[in-house]
Amino acid sequence: MAYSEKVLDHYNHPRNVGSLDKKDPSVGTGLVGAPECGDVMKLQIKVNPDTGIIEDARFKTFGCGSAIASSSLATEMLKGKTVDEALQIKNTEIVNELSLPPVKIHCSVLAEDAIKAAITDYKAKMEVPSVSPLQTA
Amino acid sequence: MLNFPIYLDNHATTPMDPRVLDVMLPYFKESFGNAASRNHSFGWVAEEAVEKARKQLAGLIGATSKEIVFTSGATESNNLALKGVAEMYAQKGNHIITAATEHKAVLDTCKRLEKHGSRVTYLPVQTNGLVDLDMLRDAITDKTILVSIMYGNNEIGVVQSIAEIGSICRERGVLFHTDGVQAVGKIPVNVNTDNIDLMSFTAHKMYGPKGVGALYVRRKNPRVQLTAQMDGGGHERGMRSGTLNVPGIAGFGKAAELCQQLLPEEMLAHGALRDRLKEKLMAELDETYINGTMDSRLPHNLNISFAYVEGESLLMGINDIAVSSGSACTSATLEPSYVLKALGAGDDLAHSSIRFGIGRFTTQEEVDYTAGKVIEVVRKLRELSPLYEMVKEGIDLSKVQWAAH
């Protein structure tokens, strides 16, 4: 299968690889996928609590080249956006930007899921800690 | 000097030996006759080439010329063996035994036969990739007409206990077919000492051309009969109609002759290169697992899983080396390799597997380059892998609640 130039570029030069301190209250962590399915993405955002702006984003991905490229691109798209703006990111933007073929669309879906999971984690951390998770469950 | 890309996918196909091509060329040009033309020299020349090749093939596997039926390839040979026996021996029984790790040409033929009234037992394999012989004995019933177990596996290279399986079948009066595609020409195969009744093999896995294969059909003790699956001029003793592919067959014959000559030295040389590759990879990379036993294995096969690295992404990083992966992403079905799954190692290791196949033209320099490149890319991808990071943090991945998708 031939890869698009942009997938190759992200694969060869992945942006924002790494990990943020997941215990930091301003960091949201999303971990999606499963090893037996062949792809797992960990995507983290660091949010400025005063402005709501995502100041840093990091990823690590186990998966095919398109999965790596999708998550690498996602971190680029996240930086500088507010949390609410980030929630608007759609997988189709990733598909278009990377020219993903139909069999690789699930990689972009996983990246969107990872963004949403990271934001959900961040928001949960921002909630008053006295609220028992059982009440919200 | 290295020439790129490096070809290490010799289980998929082998490059043609130039000596094979030389033998084939005249049959495309001046010697274009139909081997079935009995009344002129064009036909006689073609027939002579076919009969020479038949002898060369028979010589390689310890058969006689009359036991070789030419086909278009091993997929056709497997189809003919299984369907031909099922139809011919329908009065005797309808039960076939095969294994979960067989090639699709056998498994899908069995599935087809099931739709037409056959009963098929798919034996599981042990974690080492081998069929449990007691399980095979227990599976044979008075309705069993055929056992089909491959010689050497195309993915993990394990070599089944063919002579013992053949002897079990013979004791019980059941025909034994083996898919010998990966083994013939690579390791010693003898249809008599191995108790084989039918065997499929093909030219393009042994440095011959694509589009020509053979089915060995035993002529005595027992005499095996087949119902032809293609109607026509009754070629190949009525078992396979269709004008013979004379250039292909001539090349197949030469390829077999070369394999027979070179086999002892190639087994050693390919085994040494394979072991060199394996040792380099395993010395430099942790959490690296061999799929299938090393104790009974084709000398040119290495199938290895690099945990926490996905196979297709690894192939992408070593794109100047031609190999294949059991990862779902590299398969047409988007399912990880069913052969690796049958070993029970877990889907994650199937996704992380790479198959290397050493061949006649592989050099030590190529192997060393490959080892270095794979080590570099696996390390890079592990830096990118959340799984590797989690394991290094002491997290047990099997205890994580994954959101399967």
XYZ file of C-alpha atoms in Angstrom, chain B residues 93-366:
274
model
C -16.691 -41.995 3.647
C -17.044 -38.260 3.860
C -14.682 -37.255 6.655
C -11.533 -35.181 6.116
C -9.013 -34.148 8.764
C -6.846 -31.064 8.423
C -5.222 -28.497 10.712
C -6.070 -24.939 11.736
C -2.767 -23.575 10.411
C -3.117 -24.852 6.839
C -2.952 -22.517 3.872
C -6.247 -21.011 2.728
C -6.071 -23.118 -0.423
C -6.673 -26.146 1.827
C -8.924 -24.543 4.446
C -11.249 -22.846 1.996
C -11.409 -25.981 -0.136
C -12.463 -27.856 3.002
C -15.111 -25.229 3.721
C -16.457 -25.676 0.217
C -16.529 -29.451 0.659
C -18.459 -29.041 3.914
C -21.193 -27.295 1.965
C -21.381 -30.361 -0.250
C -21.748 -32.908 2.512
C -18.198 -33.543 3.710
C -17.436 -33.445 7.401
C -14.136 -31.761 8.224
C -12.128 -31.835 11.454
C -9.796 -28.859 11.867
C -7.163 -30.011 14.347
C -5.790 -27.285 16.609
C -2.017 -27.040 16.874
C 0.095 -26.937 20.001
C 1.773 -23.676 21.068
C 4.867 -24.832 19.151
C 2.810 -25.013 15.957
C 2.824 -28.809 15.675
C -0.173 -31.095 15.373
C -0.635 -33.433 18.340
C -0.355 -36.921 16.866
C -2.573 -38.509 19.526
C -5.228 -35.977 18.687
C -4.891 -36.945 15.043
C -5.204 -40.662 15.887
C -8.327 -39.966 17.916
C -9.866 -37.910 15.134
C -9.729 -40.710 12.551
C -13.039 -42.567 12.211
C -14.261 -45.289 9.857
C -15.677 -42.484 7.706
C -12.309 -40.725 7.330
C -11.026 -40.791 3.771
C -8.284 -38.164 3.828
C -5.865 -36.385 6.138
C -4.340 -33.168 4.783
C -1.518 -31.714 6.874
C 1.043 -29.356 5.384
C 4.747 -30.183 5.374
C 6.248 -26.815 6.319
C 4.150 -23.841 7.337
C 4.249 -20.764 5.108
C 4.164 -18.306 7.993
C 5.957 -19.844 10.941
C 8.011 -22.431 9.053
C 7.319 -25.297 11.456
C 7.772 -28.715 9.891
C 5.133 -31.253 10.899
C 6.026 -34.868 11.728
C 5.121 -35.897 8.220
C 6.534 -39.437 8.205
C 4.701 -40.258 11.432
C 1.464 -38.694 10.248
C 1.804 -40.676 7.018
C 2.364 -43.880 8.913
C -0.676 -43.283 11.134
C -2.777 -42.738 8.009
C -1.414 -45.860 6.350
C -2.160 -48.018 9.413
C -5.723 -46.766 9.406
C -6.214 -47.045 5.667
C -6.685 -43.311 5.180
C -5.121 -41.325 2.329
C -2.566 -38.700 3.281
C -2.163 -35.436 1.377
C 0.429 -32.839 2.260
C 0.847 -29.293 1.007
C 4.579 -29.389 0.339
C 4.879 -25.922 -1.172
C 7.333 -24.495 1.369
C 9.249 -27.702 1.995
C 9.940 -29.250 -1.409
C 13.352 -28.155 -2.635
C 14.226 -26.701 0.770
C 14.479 -29.787 2.969
C 14.676 -33.478 2.036
C 11.191 -34.692 1.067
C 10.641 -38.284 0.010
C 7.141 -39.510 -0.695
C 8.095 -43.093 0.185
C 9.924 -42.656 3.476
C 7.399 -39.941 4.394
C 4.389 -42.180 3.601
C 2.796 -39.509 1.431
C -0.061 -40.380 -0.967
C -0.647 -36.942 -2.480
C 1.524 -33.834 -2.380
C 1.071 -30.324 -3.771
C 4.047 -28.200 -4.722
C 4.812 -25.305 -7.020
C 7.622 -23.929 -9.151
C 7.693 -20.331 -8.009
C 8.627 -21.195 -4.426
C 11.711 -23.015 -5.666
C 13.263 -20.472 -8.035
C 11.046 -21.474 -10.948
C 8.321 -19.571 -12.784
C 4.850 -18.668 -11.537
C 1.817 -20.376 -13.039
C 2.966 -23.972 -12.870
C 2.601 -26.488 -10.085
C 2.290 -30.187 -9.562
C 0.356 -32.774 -7.654
C 2.087 -35.994 -6.744
C -0.440 -38.832 -6.917
C 0.724 -42.239 -5.630
C 0.319 -45.049 -8.135
C 0.832 -48.075 -5.951
C 0.540 -49.150 -2.321
C -2.014 -47.654 -2.424
C -3.050 -46.612 -5.910
C -4.728 -43.239 -5.460
C -7.563 -42.267 -7.743
C -8.974 -38.806 -8.241
C -12.065 -37.427 -9.851
C -10.901 -34.732 -12.267
C -12.162 -31.272 -11.405
C -11.830 -29.854 -14.906
C -13.378 -31.363 -17.994
C -11.569 -31.364 -21.302
C -9.042 -33.289 -23.319
C -8.110 -35.741 -20.609
C -4.503 -34.645 -20.210
C -2.365 -35.816 -17.314
C -3.824 -39.309 -17.222
C -7.295 -37.847 -17.130
C -6.704 -36.081 -13.848
C -6.148 -32.579 -15.164
C -7.308 -31.477 -18.583
C -5.796 -28.452 -20.253
C -2.912 -27.835 -22.646
C 0.334 -28.118 -20.749
C 2.313 -24.977 -19.962
C 5.435 -26.281 -21.679
C 7.867 -23.404 -20.947
C 6.696 -23.289 -17.337
C 7.000 -27.044 -16.958
C 10.480 -27.069 -18.493
C 11.497 -24.359 -16.040
C 9.881 -26.217 -13.143
C 11.939 -29.276 -14.043
C 15.191 -27.333 -14.126
C 14.297 -25.629 -10.855
C 13.735 -29.051 -9.262
C 17.041 -30.359 -10.595
C 18.898 -27.349 -9.179
C 17.178 -27.693 -5.817
C 18.103 -31.350 -5.654
C 21.744 -30.522 -6.398
C 21.994 -27.557 -4.058
C 19.748 -28.720 -1.224
C 22.380 -29.994 1.222
C 24.535 -26.872 1.027
C 21.564 -24.484 0.888
C 19.977 -25.968 3.993
C 23.156 -25.249 5.920
C 23.791 -21.840 4.387
C 20.203 -20.586 4.783
C 20.018 -21.962 8.309
C 23.234 -20.169 9.225
C 21.981 -16.839 7.822
C 18.630 -17.277 9.557
C 20.336 -18.014 12.883
C 22.641 -15.045 12.439
C 19.636 -12.763 11.918
C 17.799 -14.247 14.880
C 20.770 -13.955 17.210
C 21.486 -10.351 16.286
C 17.861 -9.327 16.792
C 17.455 -11.173 20.068
C 20.738 -9.929 21.480
C 19.796 -6.287 20.918
C 16.046 -6.229 21.525
C 14.185 -7.308 24.654
C 10.653 -8.782 24.594
C 11.193 -10.443 21.260
C 9.542 -13.801 20.672
C 9.981 -16.529 18.066
C 6.674 -17.852 16.739
C 6.670 -21.620 16.310
C 9.250 -24.132 17.418
C 12.892 -23.813 16.376
C 13.317 -27.575 16.822
C 11.406 -28.580 13.714
C 11.525 -25.740 11.269
C 12.364 -24.834 7.686
C 15.970 -23.586 7.742
C 15.168 -20.386 5.865
C 12.262 -19.235 8.035
C 12.221 -16.775 10.899
C 8.943 -15.500 12.313
C 9.413 -13.170 15.198
C 7.249 -10.815 17.234
C 8.600 -7.548 18.577
C 6.232 -6.879 21.464
C 4.615 -3.416 21.734
C 5.429 -2.564 18.113
C 2.767 -2.913 15.422
C 3.890 -4.855 12.359
C 2.778 -2.542 9.597
C 4.452 0.460 11.211
C 7.626 -1.605 11.455
C 7.408 -2.544 7.766
C 7.009 1.135 6.975
C 10.241 1.916 8.782
C 12.181 -0.826 7.008
C 10.749 -0.077 3.591
C 13.981 -0.902 1.809
C 13.578 -4.517 2.957
C 10.813 -6.744 1.577
C 9.322 -8.904 4.335
C 5.781 -9.573 5.516
C 3.838 -9.233 8.738
C 1.017 -11.089 10.466
C -0.467 -7.761 11.472
C -4.100 -7.121 10.626
C -3.210 -3.932 8.809
C -1.169 -5.806 6.237
C -3.847 -8.396 5.457
C -6.698 -8.061 3.033
C -9.178 -9.165 5.682
C -7.960 -6.729 8.369
C -7.642 -9.712 10.680
C -4.340 -10.649 12.281
C -2.751 -13.884 11.081
C -4.939 -16.909 11.868
C -1.809 -19.047 11.966
C -0.305 -17.017 14.797
C -3.670 -16.879 16.560
C -3.812 -20.685 16.358
C -0.613 -20.827 18.436
C -2.588 -19.198 21.239
C -0.038 -16.444 21.803
C -2.646 -13.672 21.722
C -3.620 -11.276 18.995
C -1.212 -8.603 20.191
C 1.795 -10.740 19.299
C 0.285 -11.516 15.891
C 0.031 -7.772 15.222
C 3.718 -7.455 16.113
C 5.058 -10.280 13.959
C 7.441 -10.169 11.036
C 8.277 -13.082 8.752
C 11.745 -13.247 7.250
C 12.496 -15.728 4.472
C 16.088 -16.362 3.440
C 16.647 -17.407 -0.185
C 19.227 -18.637 -2.677
C 20.391 -15.109 -3.446
C 20.435 -13.704 0.102
C 23.840 -12.510 1.270
C 25.284 -12.173 4.746
C 25.672 -8.458 4.114
C 21.935 -8.200 3.469
